[in-house]
Structures are given as C-alpha cells and as structure tokens.
PDB file of C-alpha atoms in Angstrom:
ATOM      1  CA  UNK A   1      -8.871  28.474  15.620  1.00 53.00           C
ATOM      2  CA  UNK A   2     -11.376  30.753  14.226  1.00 52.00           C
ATOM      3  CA  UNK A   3     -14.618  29.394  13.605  1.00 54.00           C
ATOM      4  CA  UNK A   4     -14.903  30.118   9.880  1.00 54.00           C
ATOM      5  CA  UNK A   5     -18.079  31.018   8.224  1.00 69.00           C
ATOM      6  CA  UNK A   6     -21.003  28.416   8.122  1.00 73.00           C
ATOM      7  CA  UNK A   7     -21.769  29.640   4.764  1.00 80.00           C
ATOM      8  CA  UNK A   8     -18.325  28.195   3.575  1.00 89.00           C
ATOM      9  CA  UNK A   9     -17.775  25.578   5.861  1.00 89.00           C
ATOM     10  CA  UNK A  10     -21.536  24.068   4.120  1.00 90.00           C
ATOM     11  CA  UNK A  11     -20.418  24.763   0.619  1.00 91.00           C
ATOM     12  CA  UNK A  12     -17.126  23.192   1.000  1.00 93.00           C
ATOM     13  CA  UNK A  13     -18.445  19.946   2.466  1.00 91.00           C
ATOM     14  CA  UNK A  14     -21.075  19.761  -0.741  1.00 91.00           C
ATOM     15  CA  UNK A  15     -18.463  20.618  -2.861  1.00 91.00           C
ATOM     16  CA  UNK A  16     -17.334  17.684  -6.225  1.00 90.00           C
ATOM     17  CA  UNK A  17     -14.050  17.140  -7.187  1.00 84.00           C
ATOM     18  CA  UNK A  18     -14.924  19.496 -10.320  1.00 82.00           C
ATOM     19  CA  UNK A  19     -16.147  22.332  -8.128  1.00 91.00           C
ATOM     20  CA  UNK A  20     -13.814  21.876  -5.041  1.00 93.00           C
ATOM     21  CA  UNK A  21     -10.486  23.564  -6.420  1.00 92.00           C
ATOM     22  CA  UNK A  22     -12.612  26.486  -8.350  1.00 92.00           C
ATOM     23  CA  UNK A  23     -14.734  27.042  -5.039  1.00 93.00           C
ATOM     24  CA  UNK A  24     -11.602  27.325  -2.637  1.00 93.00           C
ATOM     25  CA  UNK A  25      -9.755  30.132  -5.746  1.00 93.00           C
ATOM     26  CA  UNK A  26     -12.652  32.170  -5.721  1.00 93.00           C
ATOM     27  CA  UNK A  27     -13.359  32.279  -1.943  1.00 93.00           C
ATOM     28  CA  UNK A  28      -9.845  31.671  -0.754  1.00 94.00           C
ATOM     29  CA  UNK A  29      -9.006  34.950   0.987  1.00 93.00           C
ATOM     30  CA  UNK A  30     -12.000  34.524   3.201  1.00 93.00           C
ATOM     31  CA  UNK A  31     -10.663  30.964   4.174  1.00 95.00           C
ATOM     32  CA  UNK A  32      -9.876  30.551   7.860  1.00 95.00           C
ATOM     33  CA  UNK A  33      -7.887  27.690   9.345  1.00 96.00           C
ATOM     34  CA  UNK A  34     -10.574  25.666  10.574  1.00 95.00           C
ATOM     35  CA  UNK A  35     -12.023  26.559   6.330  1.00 95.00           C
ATOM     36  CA  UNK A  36      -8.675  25.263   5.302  1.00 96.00           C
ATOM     37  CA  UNK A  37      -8.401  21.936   7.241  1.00 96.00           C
ATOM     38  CA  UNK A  38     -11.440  21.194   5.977  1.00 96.00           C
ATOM     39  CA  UNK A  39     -10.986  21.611   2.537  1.00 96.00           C
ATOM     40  CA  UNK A  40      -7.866  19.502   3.091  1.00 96.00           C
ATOM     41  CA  UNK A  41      -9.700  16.818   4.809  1.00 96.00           C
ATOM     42  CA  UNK A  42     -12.309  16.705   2.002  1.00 95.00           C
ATOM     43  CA  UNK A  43     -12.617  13.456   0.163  1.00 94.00           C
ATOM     44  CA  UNK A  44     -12.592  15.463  -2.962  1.00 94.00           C
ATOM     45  CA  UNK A  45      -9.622  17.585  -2.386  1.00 95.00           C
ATOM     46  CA  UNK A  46      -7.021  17.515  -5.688  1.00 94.00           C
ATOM     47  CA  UNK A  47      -3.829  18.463  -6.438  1.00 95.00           C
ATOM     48  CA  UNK A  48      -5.207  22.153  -7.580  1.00 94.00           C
ATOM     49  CA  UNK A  49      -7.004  23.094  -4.908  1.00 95.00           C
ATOM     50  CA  UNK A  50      -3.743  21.999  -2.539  1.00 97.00           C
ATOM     51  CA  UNK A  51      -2.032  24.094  -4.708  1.00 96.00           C
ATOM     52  CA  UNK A  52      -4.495  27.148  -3.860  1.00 95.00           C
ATOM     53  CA  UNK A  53      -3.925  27.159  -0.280  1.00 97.00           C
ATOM     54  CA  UNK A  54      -0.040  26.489  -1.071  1.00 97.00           C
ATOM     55  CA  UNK A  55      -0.641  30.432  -2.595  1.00 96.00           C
ATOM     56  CA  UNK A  56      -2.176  31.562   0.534  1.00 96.00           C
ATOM     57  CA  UNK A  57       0.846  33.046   3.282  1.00 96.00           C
ATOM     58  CA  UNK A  58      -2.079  33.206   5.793  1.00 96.00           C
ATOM     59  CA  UNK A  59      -3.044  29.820   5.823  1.00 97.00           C
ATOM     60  CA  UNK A  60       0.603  28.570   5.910  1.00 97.00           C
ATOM     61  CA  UNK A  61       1.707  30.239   9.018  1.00 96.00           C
ATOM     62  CA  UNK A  62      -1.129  28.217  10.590  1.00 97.00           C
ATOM     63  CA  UNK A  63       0.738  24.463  11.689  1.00 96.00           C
ATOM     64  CA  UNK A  64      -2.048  22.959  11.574  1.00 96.00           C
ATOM     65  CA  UNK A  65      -2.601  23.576   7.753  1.00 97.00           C
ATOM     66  CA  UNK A  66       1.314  22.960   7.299  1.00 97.00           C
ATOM     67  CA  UNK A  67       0.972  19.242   8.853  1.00 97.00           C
ATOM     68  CA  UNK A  68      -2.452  18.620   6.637  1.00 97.00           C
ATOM     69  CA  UNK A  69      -0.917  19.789   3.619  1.00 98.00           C
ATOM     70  CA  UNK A  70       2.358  17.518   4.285  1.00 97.00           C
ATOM     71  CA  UNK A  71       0.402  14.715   4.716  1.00 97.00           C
ATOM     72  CA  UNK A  72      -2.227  14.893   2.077  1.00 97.00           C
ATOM     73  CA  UNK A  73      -0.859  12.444  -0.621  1.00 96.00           C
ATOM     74  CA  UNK A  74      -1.768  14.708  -3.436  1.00 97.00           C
ATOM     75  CA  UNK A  75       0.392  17.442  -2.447  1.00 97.00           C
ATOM     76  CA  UNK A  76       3.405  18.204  -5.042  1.00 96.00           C
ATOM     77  CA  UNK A  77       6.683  16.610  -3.216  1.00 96.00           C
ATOM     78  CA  UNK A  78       8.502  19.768  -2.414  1.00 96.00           C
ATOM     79  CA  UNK A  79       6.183  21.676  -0.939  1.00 97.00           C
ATOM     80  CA  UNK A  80       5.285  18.972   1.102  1.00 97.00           C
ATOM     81  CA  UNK A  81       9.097  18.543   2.955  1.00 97.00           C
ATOM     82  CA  UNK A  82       8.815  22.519   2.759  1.00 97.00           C
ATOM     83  CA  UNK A  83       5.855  22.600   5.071  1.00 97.00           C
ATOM     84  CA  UNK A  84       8.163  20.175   7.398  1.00 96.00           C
ATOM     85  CA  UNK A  85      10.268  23.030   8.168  1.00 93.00           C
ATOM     86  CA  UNK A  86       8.876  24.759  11.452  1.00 92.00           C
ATOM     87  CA  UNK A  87       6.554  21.676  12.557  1.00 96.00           C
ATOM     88  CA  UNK A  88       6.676  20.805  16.472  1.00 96.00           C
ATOM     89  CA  UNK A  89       7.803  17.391  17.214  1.00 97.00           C
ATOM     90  CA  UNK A  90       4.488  16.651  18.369  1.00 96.00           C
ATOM     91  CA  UNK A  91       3.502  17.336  14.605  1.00 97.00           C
ATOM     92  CA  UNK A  92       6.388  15.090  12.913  1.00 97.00           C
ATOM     93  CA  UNK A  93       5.348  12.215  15.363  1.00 97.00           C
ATOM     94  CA  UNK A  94       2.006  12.734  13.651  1.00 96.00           C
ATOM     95  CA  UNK A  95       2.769  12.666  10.013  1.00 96.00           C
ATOM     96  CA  UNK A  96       5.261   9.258  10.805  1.00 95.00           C
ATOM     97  CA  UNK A  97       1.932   7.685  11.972  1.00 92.00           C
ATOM     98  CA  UNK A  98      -0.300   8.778   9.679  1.00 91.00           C
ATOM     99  CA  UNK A  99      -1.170   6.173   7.109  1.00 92.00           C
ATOM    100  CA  UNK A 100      -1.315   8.368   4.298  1.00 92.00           C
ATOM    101  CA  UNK A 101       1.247  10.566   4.725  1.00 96.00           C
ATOM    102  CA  UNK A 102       3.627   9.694   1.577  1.00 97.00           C
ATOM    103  CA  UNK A 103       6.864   7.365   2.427  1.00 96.00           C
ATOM    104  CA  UNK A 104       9.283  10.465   0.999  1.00 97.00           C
ATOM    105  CA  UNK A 105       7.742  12.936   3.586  1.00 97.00           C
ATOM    106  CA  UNK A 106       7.418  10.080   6.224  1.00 97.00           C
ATOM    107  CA  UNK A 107      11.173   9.746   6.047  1.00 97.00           C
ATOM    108  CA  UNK A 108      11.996  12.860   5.859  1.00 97.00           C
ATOM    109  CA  UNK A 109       9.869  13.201   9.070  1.00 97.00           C
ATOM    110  CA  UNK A 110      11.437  10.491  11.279  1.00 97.00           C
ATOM    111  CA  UNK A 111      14.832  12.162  10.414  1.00 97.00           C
ATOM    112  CA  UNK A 112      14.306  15.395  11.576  1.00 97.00           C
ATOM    113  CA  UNK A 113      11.747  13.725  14.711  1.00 96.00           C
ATOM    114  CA  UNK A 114      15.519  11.987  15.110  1.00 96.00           C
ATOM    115  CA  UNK A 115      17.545  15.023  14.903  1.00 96.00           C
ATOM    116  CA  UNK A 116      15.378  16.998  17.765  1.00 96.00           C
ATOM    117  CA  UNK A 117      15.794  13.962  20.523  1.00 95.00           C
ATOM    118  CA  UNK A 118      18.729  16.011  21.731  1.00 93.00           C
ATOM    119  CA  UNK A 119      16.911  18.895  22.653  1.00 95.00           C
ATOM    120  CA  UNK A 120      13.615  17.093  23.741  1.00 97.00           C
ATOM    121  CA  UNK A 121      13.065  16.399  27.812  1.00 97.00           C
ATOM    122  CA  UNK A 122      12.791  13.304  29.165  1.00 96.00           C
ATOM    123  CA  UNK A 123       9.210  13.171  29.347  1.00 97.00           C
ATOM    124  CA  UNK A 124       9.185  14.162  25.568  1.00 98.00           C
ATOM    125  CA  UNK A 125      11.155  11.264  24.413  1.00 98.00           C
ATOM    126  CA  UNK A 126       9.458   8.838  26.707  1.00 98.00           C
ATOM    127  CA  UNK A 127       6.346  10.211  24.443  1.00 97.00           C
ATOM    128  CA  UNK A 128       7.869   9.936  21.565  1.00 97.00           C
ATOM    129  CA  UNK A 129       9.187   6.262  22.235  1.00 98.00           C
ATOM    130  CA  UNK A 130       5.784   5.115  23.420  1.00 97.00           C
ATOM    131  CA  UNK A 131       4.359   5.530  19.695  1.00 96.00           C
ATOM    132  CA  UNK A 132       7.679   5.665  17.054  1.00 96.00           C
ATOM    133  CA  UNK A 133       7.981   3.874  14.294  1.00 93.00           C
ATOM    134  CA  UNK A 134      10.486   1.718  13.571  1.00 93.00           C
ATOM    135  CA  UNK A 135      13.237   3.782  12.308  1.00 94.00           C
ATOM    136  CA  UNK A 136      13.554   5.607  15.380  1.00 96.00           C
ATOM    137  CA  UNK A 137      13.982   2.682  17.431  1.00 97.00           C
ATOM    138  CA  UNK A 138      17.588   2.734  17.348  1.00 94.00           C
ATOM    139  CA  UNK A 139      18.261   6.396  18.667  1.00 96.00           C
ATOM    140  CA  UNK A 140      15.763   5.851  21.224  1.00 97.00           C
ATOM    141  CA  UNK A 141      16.545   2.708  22.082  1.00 97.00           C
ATOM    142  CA  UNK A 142      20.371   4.130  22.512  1.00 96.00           C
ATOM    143  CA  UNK A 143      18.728   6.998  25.186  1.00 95.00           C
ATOM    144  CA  UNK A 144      20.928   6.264  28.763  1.00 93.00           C
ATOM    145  CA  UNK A 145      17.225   7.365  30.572  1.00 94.00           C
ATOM    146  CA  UNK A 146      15.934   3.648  31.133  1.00 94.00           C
ATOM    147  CA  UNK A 147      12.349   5.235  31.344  1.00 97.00           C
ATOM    148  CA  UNK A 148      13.380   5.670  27.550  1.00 97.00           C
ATOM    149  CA  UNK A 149      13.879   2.201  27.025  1.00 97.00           C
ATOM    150  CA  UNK A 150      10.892   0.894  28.897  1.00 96.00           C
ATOM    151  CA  UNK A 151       8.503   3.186  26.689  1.00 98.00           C
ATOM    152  CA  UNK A 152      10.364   1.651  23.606  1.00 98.00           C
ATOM    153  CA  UNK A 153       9.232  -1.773  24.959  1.00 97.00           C
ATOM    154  CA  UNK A 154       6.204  -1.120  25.305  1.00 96.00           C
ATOM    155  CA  UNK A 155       5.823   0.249  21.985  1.00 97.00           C
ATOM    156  CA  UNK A 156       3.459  -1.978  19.743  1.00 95.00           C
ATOM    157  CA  UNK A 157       5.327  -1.157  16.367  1.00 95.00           C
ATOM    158  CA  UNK A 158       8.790  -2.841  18.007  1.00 97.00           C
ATOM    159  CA  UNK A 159       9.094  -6.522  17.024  1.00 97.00           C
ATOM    160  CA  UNK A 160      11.715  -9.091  17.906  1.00 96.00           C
ATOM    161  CA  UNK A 161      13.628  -8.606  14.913  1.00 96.00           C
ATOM    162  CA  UNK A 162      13.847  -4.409  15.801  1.00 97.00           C
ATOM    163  CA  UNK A 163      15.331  -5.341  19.071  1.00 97.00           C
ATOM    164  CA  UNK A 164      17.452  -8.263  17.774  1.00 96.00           C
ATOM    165  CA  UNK A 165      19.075  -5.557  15.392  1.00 96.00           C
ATOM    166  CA  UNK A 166      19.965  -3.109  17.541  1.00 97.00           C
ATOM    167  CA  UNK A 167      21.344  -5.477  20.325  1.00 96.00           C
ATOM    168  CA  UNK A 168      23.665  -6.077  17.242  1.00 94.00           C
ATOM    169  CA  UNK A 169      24.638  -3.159  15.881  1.00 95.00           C
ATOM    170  CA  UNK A 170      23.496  -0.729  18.373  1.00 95.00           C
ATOM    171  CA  UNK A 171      25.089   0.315  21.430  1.00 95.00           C
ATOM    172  CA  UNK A 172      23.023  -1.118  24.514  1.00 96.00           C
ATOM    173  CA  UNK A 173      25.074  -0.486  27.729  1.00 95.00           C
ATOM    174  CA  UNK A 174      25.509  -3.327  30.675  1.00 96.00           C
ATOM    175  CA  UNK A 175      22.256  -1.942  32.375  1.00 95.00           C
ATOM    176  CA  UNK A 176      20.078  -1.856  29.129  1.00 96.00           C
ATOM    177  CA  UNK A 177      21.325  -5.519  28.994  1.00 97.00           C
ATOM    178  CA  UNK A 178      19.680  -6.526  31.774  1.00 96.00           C
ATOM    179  CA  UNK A 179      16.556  -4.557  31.507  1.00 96.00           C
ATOM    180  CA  UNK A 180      16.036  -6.517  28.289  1.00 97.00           C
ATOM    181  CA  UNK A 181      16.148  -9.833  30.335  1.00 96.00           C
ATOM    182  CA  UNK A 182      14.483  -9.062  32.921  1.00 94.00           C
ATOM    183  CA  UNK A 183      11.767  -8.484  30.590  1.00 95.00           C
ATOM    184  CA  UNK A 184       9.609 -12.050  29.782  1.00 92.00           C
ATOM    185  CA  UNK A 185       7.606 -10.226  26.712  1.00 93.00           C
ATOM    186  CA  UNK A 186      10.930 -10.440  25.076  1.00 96.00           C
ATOM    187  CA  UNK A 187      13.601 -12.260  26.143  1.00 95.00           C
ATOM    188  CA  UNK A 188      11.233 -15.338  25.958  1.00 93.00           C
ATOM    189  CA  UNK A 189      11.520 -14.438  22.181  1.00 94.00           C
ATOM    190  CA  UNK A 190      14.698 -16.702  20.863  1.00 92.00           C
ATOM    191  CA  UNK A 191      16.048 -14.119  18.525  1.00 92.00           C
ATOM    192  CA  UNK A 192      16.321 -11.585  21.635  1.00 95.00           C
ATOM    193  CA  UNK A 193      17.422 -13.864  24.079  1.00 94.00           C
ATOM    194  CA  UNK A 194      19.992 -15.520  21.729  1.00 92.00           C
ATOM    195  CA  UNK A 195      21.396 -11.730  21.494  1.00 93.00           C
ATOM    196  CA  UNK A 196      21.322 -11.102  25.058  1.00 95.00           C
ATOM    197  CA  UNK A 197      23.286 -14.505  25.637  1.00 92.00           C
ATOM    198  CA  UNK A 198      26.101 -13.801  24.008  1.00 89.00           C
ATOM    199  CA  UNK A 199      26.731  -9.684  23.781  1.00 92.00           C
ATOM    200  CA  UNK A 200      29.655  -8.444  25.097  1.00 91.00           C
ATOM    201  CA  UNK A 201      27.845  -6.604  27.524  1.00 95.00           C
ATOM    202  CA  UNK A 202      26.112  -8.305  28.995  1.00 94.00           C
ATOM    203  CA  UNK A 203      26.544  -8.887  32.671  1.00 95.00           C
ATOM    204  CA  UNK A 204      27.753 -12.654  33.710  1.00 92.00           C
ATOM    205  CA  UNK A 205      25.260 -13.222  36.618  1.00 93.00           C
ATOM    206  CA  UNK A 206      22.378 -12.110  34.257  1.00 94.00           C
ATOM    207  CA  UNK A 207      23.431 -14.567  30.940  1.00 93.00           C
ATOM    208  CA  UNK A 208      24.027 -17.333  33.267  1.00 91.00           C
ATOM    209  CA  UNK A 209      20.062 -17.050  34.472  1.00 91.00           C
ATOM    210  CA  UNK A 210      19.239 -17.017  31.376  1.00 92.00           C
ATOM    211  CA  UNK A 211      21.168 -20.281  30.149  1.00 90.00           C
ATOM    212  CA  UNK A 212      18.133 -22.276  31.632  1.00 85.00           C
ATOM    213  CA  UNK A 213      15.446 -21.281  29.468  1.00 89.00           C
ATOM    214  CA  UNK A 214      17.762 -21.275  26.106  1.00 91.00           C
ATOM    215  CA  UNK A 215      16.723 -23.884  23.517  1.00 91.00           C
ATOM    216  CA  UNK A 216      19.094 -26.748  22.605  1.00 91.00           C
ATOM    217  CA  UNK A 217      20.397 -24.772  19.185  1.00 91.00           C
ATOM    218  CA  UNK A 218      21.065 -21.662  21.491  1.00 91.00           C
ATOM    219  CA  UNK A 219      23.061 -23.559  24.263  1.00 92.00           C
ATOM    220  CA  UNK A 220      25.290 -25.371  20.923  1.00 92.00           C
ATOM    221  CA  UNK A 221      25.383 -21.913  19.507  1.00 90.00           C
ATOM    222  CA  UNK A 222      27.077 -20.492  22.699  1.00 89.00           C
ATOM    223  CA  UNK A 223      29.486 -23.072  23.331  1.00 90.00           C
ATOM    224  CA  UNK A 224      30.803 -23.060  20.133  1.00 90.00           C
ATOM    225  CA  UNK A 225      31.424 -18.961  20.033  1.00 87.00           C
ATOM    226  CA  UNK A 226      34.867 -18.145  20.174  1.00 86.00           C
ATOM    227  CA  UNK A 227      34.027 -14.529  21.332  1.00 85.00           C
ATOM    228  CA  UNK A 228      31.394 -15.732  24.200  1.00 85.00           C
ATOM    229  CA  UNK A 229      32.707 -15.888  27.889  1.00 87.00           C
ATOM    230  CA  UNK A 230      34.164 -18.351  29.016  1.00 89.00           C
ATOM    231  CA  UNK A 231      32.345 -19.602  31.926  1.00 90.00           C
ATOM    232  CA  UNK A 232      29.109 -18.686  29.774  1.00 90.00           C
ATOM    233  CA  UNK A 233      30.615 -21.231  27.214  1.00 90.00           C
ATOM    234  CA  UNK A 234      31.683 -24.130  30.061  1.00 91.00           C
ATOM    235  CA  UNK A 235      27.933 -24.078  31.584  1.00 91.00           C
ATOM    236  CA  UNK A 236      26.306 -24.064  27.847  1.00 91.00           C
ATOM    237  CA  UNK A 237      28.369 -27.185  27.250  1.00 91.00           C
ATOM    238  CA  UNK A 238      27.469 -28.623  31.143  1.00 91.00           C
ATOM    239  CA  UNK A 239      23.796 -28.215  30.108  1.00 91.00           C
ATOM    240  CA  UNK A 240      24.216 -29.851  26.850  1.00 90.00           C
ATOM    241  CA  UNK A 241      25.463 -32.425  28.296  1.00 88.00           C
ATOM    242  CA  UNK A 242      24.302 -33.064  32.210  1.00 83.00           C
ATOM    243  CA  UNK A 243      21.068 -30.898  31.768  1.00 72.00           C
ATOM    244  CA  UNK A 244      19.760 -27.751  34.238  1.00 64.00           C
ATOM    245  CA  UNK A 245      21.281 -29.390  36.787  1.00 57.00           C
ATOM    246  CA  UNK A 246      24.734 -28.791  36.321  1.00 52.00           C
ATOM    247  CA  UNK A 247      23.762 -24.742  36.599  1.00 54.00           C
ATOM    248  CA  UNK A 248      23.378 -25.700  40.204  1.00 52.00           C
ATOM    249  CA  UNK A 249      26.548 -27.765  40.484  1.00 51.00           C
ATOM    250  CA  UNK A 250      29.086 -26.324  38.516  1.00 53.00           C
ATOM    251  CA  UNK A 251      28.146 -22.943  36.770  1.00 66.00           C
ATOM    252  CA  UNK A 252      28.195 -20.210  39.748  1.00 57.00           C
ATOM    253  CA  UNK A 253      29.202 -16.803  38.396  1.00 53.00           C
ATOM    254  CA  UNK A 254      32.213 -15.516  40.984  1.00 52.00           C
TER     255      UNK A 254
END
C-alpha cells in the first residue's frame, strides 16, 4: 500500500460531511489506496462520496477498498454484493463479523464464505470455524476433519440451541457423536445432551454413560421414544425407577 500524500491524507481527516464528497471528486485521481480507506473509514463519509470512488477502476482493483466499500452501510446495495465478487475468504470472514456491514451483504457473504469450504485446506476451515457466525455452523459443523469440529466448539458465537439444531437436522456421523459428549462445555447443556441421548447415531456405550447425568424429564423422555434403542430405553426406565444404581446392575452395553 502506497503511502498516499500527507497533504491529502490531512485534508481528508479535517474534512465535514459537506466538504468530504466534493474534496474526494476534485482530488480523486490522485487518491491512493491507503487515501481511499481512509476516506471510507471517515466518520463523515456519505453516500456521494462512496459513489466517487465506486467511479474510480483504480481504486476498485485494490481488495482492500472492495471489502471497505462492501461494508460501509451507506453504500448503494448493488454495488456493494458487486464488490463481493473477487474477495478472498479471509475478506468474506471479515465483512460476516463486521458489525456494520449491512444484513443483505452479510448474507450474501456467509453464502459464498459457504460455497468456498470445498476448496479451502484444512487449516483454512479450522480458521474459518474458530470465528463463523452462526449460519455457517451447519456446513462446518458437517466437515468429516474432527479438528473442524473442535474449532466449531470452541467458537464463542455457537450456543446450545446451534448445536441442538444441527444434531437434528444435520448430519453428525457416529464419531462426531461422541466428540460432542465427551465434551462437558456442552453436553452438560440439557438441550445437547437430550440430542445426543437419543440420535440414531449415536454409539450405545457412549449414550449409556451419559444416562447418569440426564435429568428426570430426559430419562421419561427416553423411555417413552419409540425410535430410541432399546437397551437405551430399558436402563432409562431402570433409573427411573431403581436410581444410578441399576446402570451398574443391569444396563451393560454388549
């Protein structure tokens, strides 16, 4: 990034909202990136002086410019998804975390974020998972690399009701299954552990050591389901009725 002229980069900073958009017409083919980004960042920027540097080729081909002008709430709606385009991932993971960036272009960033997982490495989605938002939980969440999964986990935008949702309609794999409840941050959560209890996946041995630590309603929820495992089902009912021991006694998985 060039470093602009000080002459400009002063003016702009001084610049009002009146003067702003006329200062950045008259002097815009002097503008350099870092002149650009910091017209874009200035608390005074408006929808016509976005509209100037919209003008300038230059200053698009520049990413960093591209991702400002996405982002900047001002910025007319199409040419905002327009400068989406050619944006690293690194850049889309930016704008879905940004708190201004407009919900429209915020969307439209997660999708394509989603739609370049396949080509990303391991280590990229492992980045990527460690600070998503929540509507790329689900694809990532999905990802066979358990590394993947961990990162997800330890992602403070997931809540219970995220990982509740996708252990229902998503498509965790035996493995996954048992990650999840091996994992006391949130299987001690009743929504998760509920979902770990009785999916279809889940591995017998696993459920069963969870069946000690499940509330009342959860142990009566599990005996009653039609659809749960069997044994599952017998020891739920044992512990309703005989208590923790009965685990011990009865409720070995073969």
């Amino acid at each position: 990034m060039s470093a602009g002229d000080p002459g400009l980069s002063a003016r702009i900073s001084k610049a009002d909202r009146a003067t702003l958009a006329a200062f950045v017409s008259e002097h815009l083919a002097r503008f350099t990136e870092r002149d650009a980004l910091q017209a874009l960042r200035q608390p005074h920027a408006s929808e016509a002086m976005i509209e100037e540097i919209l003008s300038s080729k230059t200053l698009l081909a520049f990413r960093g410019v591209r991702r400002l002008v996405a982002a900047h709430p001002l910025t007319p709606r199409h040419a905002a998804l327009r400068c989406l385009e050619d944006l690293p991932w690194r850049d889309l993971l930016d704008l879905t975390r940004e708190p201004r960036t407009p919900p429209p272009v915020r969307v439209a960033a997660n999708r394509k974020l989603e739609e370049a997982l396949r080509f990303l490495s391991a280590g990229e989605k492992i980045a990527v998972a460690r600070f998503a938002s929540s509507a790329l939980f689900a694809a990532l969440l999905d990802e066979p690399d358990r590394r993947v999964l961990e990162a997800v986990l330890a992602n403070s935008r997931l809540t219970a009701e995220d990982l509740q949702r996708w252990l229902a309609t998503g498509h965790p794999q035996p493995d996954a299954l048992e990650y999840v409840a091996r994992d006391s941050r949130w299987v001690n959560r009743p929504a998760v552990r509920i979902a770990v209890l009785t999916h279809r996946l889940t591995p017998r041995a696993v459920a069963l050591s969870l069946l000690t630590s499940a509330s009342r309603v959860e142990l009566r929820r599990l005996a009653e389901d039609r659809a749960a495992d069997a044994l599952l089902a017998a020891c739920a009912r044992d512990l309703l009725e005989n208590g923790p021991n009965s685990i011990d006694r009865g409720c070995k998985s073969p």
